[in-house]
Coordinates of C-alpha atoms in Angstrom, one line a residue:
Chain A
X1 CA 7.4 57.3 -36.3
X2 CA 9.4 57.9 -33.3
X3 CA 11.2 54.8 -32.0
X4 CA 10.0 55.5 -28.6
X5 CA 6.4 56.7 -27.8
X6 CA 5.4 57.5 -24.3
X7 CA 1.9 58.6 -23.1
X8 CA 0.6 60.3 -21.9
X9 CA 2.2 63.6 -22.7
X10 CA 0.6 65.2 -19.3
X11 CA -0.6 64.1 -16.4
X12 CA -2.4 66.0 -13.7
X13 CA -3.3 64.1 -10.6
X14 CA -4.1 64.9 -6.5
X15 CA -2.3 64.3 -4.1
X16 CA -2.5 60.2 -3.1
X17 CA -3.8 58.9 -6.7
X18 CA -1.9 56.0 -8.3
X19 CA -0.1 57.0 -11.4
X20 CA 0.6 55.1 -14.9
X21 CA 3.4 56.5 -17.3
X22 CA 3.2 54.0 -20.1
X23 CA 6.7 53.4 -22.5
X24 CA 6.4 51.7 -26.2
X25 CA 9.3 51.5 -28.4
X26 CA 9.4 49.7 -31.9
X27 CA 13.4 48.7 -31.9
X28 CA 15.2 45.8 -30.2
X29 CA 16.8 46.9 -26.9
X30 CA 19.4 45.7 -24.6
X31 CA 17.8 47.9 -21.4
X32 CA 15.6 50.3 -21.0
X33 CA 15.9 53.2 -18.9
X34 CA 13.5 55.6 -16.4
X35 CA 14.5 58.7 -16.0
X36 CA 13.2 62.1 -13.5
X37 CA 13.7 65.6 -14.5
X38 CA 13.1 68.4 -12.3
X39 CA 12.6 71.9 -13.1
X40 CA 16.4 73.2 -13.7
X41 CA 17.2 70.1 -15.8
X42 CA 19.4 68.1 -13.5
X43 CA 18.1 64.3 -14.3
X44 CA 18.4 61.4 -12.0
X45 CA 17.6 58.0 -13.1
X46 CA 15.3 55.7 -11.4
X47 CA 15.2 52.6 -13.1
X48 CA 17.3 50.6 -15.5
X49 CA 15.6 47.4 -16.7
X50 CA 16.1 44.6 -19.1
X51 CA 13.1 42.0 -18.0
X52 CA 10.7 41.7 -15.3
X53 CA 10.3 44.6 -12.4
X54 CA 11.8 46.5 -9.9
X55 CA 11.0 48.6 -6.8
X56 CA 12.1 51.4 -5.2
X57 CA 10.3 52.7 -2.8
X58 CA 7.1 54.1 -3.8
X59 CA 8.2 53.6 -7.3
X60 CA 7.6 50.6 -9.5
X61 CA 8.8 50.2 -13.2
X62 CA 7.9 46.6 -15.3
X63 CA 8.9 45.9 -18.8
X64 CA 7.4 42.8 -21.6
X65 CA 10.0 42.4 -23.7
X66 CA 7.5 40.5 -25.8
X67 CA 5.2 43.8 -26.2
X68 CA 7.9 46.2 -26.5
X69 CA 6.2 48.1 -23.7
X70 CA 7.5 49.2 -20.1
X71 CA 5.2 51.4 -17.1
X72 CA 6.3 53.3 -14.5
X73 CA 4.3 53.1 -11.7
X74 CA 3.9 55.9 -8.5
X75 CA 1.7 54.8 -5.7
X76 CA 0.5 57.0 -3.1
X77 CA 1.7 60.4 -5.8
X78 CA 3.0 63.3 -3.4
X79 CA 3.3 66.7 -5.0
X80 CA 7.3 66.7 -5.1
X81 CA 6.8 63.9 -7.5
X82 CA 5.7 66.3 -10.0
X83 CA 8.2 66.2 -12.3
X84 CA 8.9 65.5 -16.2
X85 CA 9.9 61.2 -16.4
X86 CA 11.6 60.6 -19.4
X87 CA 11.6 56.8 -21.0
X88 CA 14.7 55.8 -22.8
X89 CA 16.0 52.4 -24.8
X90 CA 19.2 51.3 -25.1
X91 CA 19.4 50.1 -28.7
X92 CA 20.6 46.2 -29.1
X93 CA 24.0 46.4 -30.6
X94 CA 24.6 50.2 -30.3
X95 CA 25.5 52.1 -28.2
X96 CA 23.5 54.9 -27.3
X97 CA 20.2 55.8 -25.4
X98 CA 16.9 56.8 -27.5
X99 CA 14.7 58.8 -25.6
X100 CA 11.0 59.4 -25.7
X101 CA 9.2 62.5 -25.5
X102 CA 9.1 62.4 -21.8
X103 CA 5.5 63.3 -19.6
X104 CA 4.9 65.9 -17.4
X105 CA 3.4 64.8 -14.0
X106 CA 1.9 67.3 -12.0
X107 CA 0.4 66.3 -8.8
X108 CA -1.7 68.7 -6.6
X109 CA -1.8 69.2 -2.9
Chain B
X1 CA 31.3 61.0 -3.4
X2 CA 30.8 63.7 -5.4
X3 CA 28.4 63.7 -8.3
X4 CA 28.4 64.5 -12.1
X5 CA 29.9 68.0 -12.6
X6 CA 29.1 70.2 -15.3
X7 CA 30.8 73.8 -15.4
X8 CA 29.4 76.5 -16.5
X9 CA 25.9 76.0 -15.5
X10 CA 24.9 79.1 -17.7
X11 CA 26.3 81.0 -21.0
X12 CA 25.4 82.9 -23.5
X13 CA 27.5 83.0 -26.8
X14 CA 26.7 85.3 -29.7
X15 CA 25.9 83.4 -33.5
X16 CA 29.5 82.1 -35.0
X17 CA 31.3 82.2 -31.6
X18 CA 32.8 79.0 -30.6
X19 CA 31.8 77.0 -27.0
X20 CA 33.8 74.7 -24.6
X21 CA 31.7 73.2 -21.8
X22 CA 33.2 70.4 -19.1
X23 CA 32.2 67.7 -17.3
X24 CA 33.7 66.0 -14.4
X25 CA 32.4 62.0 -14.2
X26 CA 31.7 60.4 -10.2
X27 CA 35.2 59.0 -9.3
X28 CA 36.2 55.8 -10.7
X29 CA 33.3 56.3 -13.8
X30 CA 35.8 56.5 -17.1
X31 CA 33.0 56.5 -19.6
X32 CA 31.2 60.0 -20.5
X33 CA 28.5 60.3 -22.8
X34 CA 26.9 63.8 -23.9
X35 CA 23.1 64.9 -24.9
X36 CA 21.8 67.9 -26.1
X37 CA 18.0 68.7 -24.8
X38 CA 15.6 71.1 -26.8
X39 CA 12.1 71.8 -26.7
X40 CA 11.6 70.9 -30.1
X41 CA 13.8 67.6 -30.2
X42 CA 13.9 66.5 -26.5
X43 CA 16.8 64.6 -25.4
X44 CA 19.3 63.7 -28.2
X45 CA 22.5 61.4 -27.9
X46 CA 25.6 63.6 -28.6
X47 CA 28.5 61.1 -28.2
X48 CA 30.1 58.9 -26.0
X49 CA 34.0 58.6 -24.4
X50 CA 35.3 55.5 -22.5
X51 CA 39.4 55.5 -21.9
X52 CA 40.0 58.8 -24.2
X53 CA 38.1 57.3 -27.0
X54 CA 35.0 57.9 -29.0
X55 CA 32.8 54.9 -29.0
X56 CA 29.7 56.4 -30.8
X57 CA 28.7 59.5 -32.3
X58 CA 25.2 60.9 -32.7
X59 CA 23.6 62.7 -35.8
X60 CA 25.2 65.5 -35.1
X61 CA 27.4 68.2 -37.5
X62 CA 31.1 68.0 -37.5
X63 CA 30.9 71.5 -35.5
X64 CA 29.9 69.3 -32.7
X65 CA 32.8 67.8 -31.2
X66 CA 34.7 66.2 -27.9
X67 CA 37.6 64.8 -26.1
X68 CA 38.7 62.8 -23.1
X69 CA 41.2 63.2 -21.0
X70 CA 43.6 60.8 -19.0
X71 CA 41.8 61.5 -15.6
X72 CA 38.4 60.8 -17.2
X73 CA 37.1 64.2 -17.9
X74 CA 35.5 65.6 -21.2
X75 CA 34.8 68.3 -22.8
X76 CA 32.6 69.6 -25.8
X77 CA 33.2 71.6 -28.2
X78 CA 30.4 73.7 -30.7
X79 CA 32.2 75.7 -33.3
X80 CA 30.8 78.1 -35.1
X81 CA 27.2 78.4 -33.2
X82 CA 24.0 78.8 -34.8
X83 CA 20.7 80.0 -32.4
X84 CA 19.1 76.5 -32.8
X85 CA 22.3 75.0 -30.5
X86 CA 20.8 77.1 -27.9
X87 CA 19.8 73.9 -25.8
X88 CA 21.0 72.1 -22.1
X89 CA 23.9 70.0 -22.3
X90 CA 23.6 67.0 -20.3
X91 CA 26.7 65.0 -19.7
X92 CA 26.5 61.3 -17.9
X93 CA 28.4 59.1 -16.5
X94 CA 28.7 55.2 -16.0
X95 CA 31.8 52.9 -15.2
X96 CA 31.6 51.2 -18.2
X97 CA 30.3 51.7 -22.1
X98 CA 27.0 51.6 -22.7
X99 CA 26.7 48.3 -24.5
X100 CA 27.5 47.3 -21.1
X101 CA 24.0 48.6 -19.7
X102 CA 25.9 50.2 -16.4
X103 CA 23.5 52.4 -14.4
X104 CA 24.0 56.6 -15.8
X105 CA 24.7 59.6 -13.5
X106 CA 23.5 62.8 -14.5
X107 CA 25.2 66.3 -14.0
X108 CA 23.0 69.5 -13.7
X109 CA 23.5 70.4 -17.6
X110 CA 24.5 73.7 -18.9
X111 CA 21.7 75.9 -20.5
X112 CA 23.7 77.7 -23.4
X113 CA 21.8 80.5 -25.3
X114 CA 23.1 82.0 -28.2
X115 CA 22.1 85.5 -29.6

């Protein structure tokens, strides 16, 4: 079992829906990171958390320690947000990033 | 300031030929860590520098290997490449180690193919 599941695997959506990427991971972390990868491979991150939420934007991310579980939120999707987002988990007393399977978003006009 | 730089951005080495790819961290960022991504595997940790020093290695072969230098950049090296290294090399950056949770900075990758 991977130590960080992320679902779903694809997501097709229009052009204004709300969108749900969904995070679970089965280790003890220190932070947890959201990532976007465009077509080309260059990676930015959104979002680094270690409790509670954060905003940016039209972007949302929360994370329950207790659950092991973290979401990424889009409101108001616009096609440029199409885009593979990639959940990662910095393990607690290690030092380096585990990454999930990552989900492809594509959002039509 | 300038972003993560990663040079080449393409190559294509033949099986048992031997690779060097670079990366240049954001000014003032003095730790680089390194990820291979495959369709198969996805994104796996390579290793990670801060002040010309390995702090972590991933579960990778000994043919995988890198350095740091005094001004912060690093390189990686594959010997002796097989076709499943074909992949993109991400490097990142951060002004601290990762056990310090400081925010990454992605470079563009390079997509090495080998034949």
């Amino acid at each position: 079992k991977n130590e960080v599941e992320q679902s779903p695997q694809n997501l097709t959506a229009q052009e204004g829906e709300f969108i749900t990427i969904n995070c679970s991971y089965s280790v003890g972390i220190s932070a947890l990171h959201w990532l976007q990868q465009h077509p080309g491979g260059g990676i930015v991150s959104l979002f680094m958390l270690s409790s509670g939420k954060k905003k940016h934007g039209r972007l949302i991310a929360t994370i329950n320690i207790q659950e092991k579980h973290s979401s990424l939120h889009i409101t108001a999707s616009h096609p440029r947000d199409s885009a593979v987002y990639i959940c990662a988990v910095q393990i607690q007393g290690a030092q380096k990033l585990v990454f999930g399977q990552g989900t492809r978003l594509t959002i039509n006009p | 300031k300038a972003g993560v730089t990663q040079t080449p951005r393409y190559l294509i080495k033949t099986r048992g030929q031997q690779v060097t790819l670079s990366c240049s961290p954001i000014s003032g960022h003095r730790s680089v860590s390194w990820y291979q991504q495959t369709p198969g595997q996805g994104l796996q940790f390579l290793f990670e520098y801060f002040s010309e020093t390995q702090r972590n290695k991933g579960n990778f072969p000994g043919r995988f290997s890198g350095r740091q230098f005094s001004n912060s950049r690093s390189e990686m090296n594959v010997s002796t490449l097989e076709l499943g290294d074909s992949a993109l090399y991400l490097c990142a950056s951060s002004w601290a180690p990762r056990r310090y949770n400081s925010p990454l900075h992605f470079g563009n990758g390079t997509r090495l193919t080998v034949t």
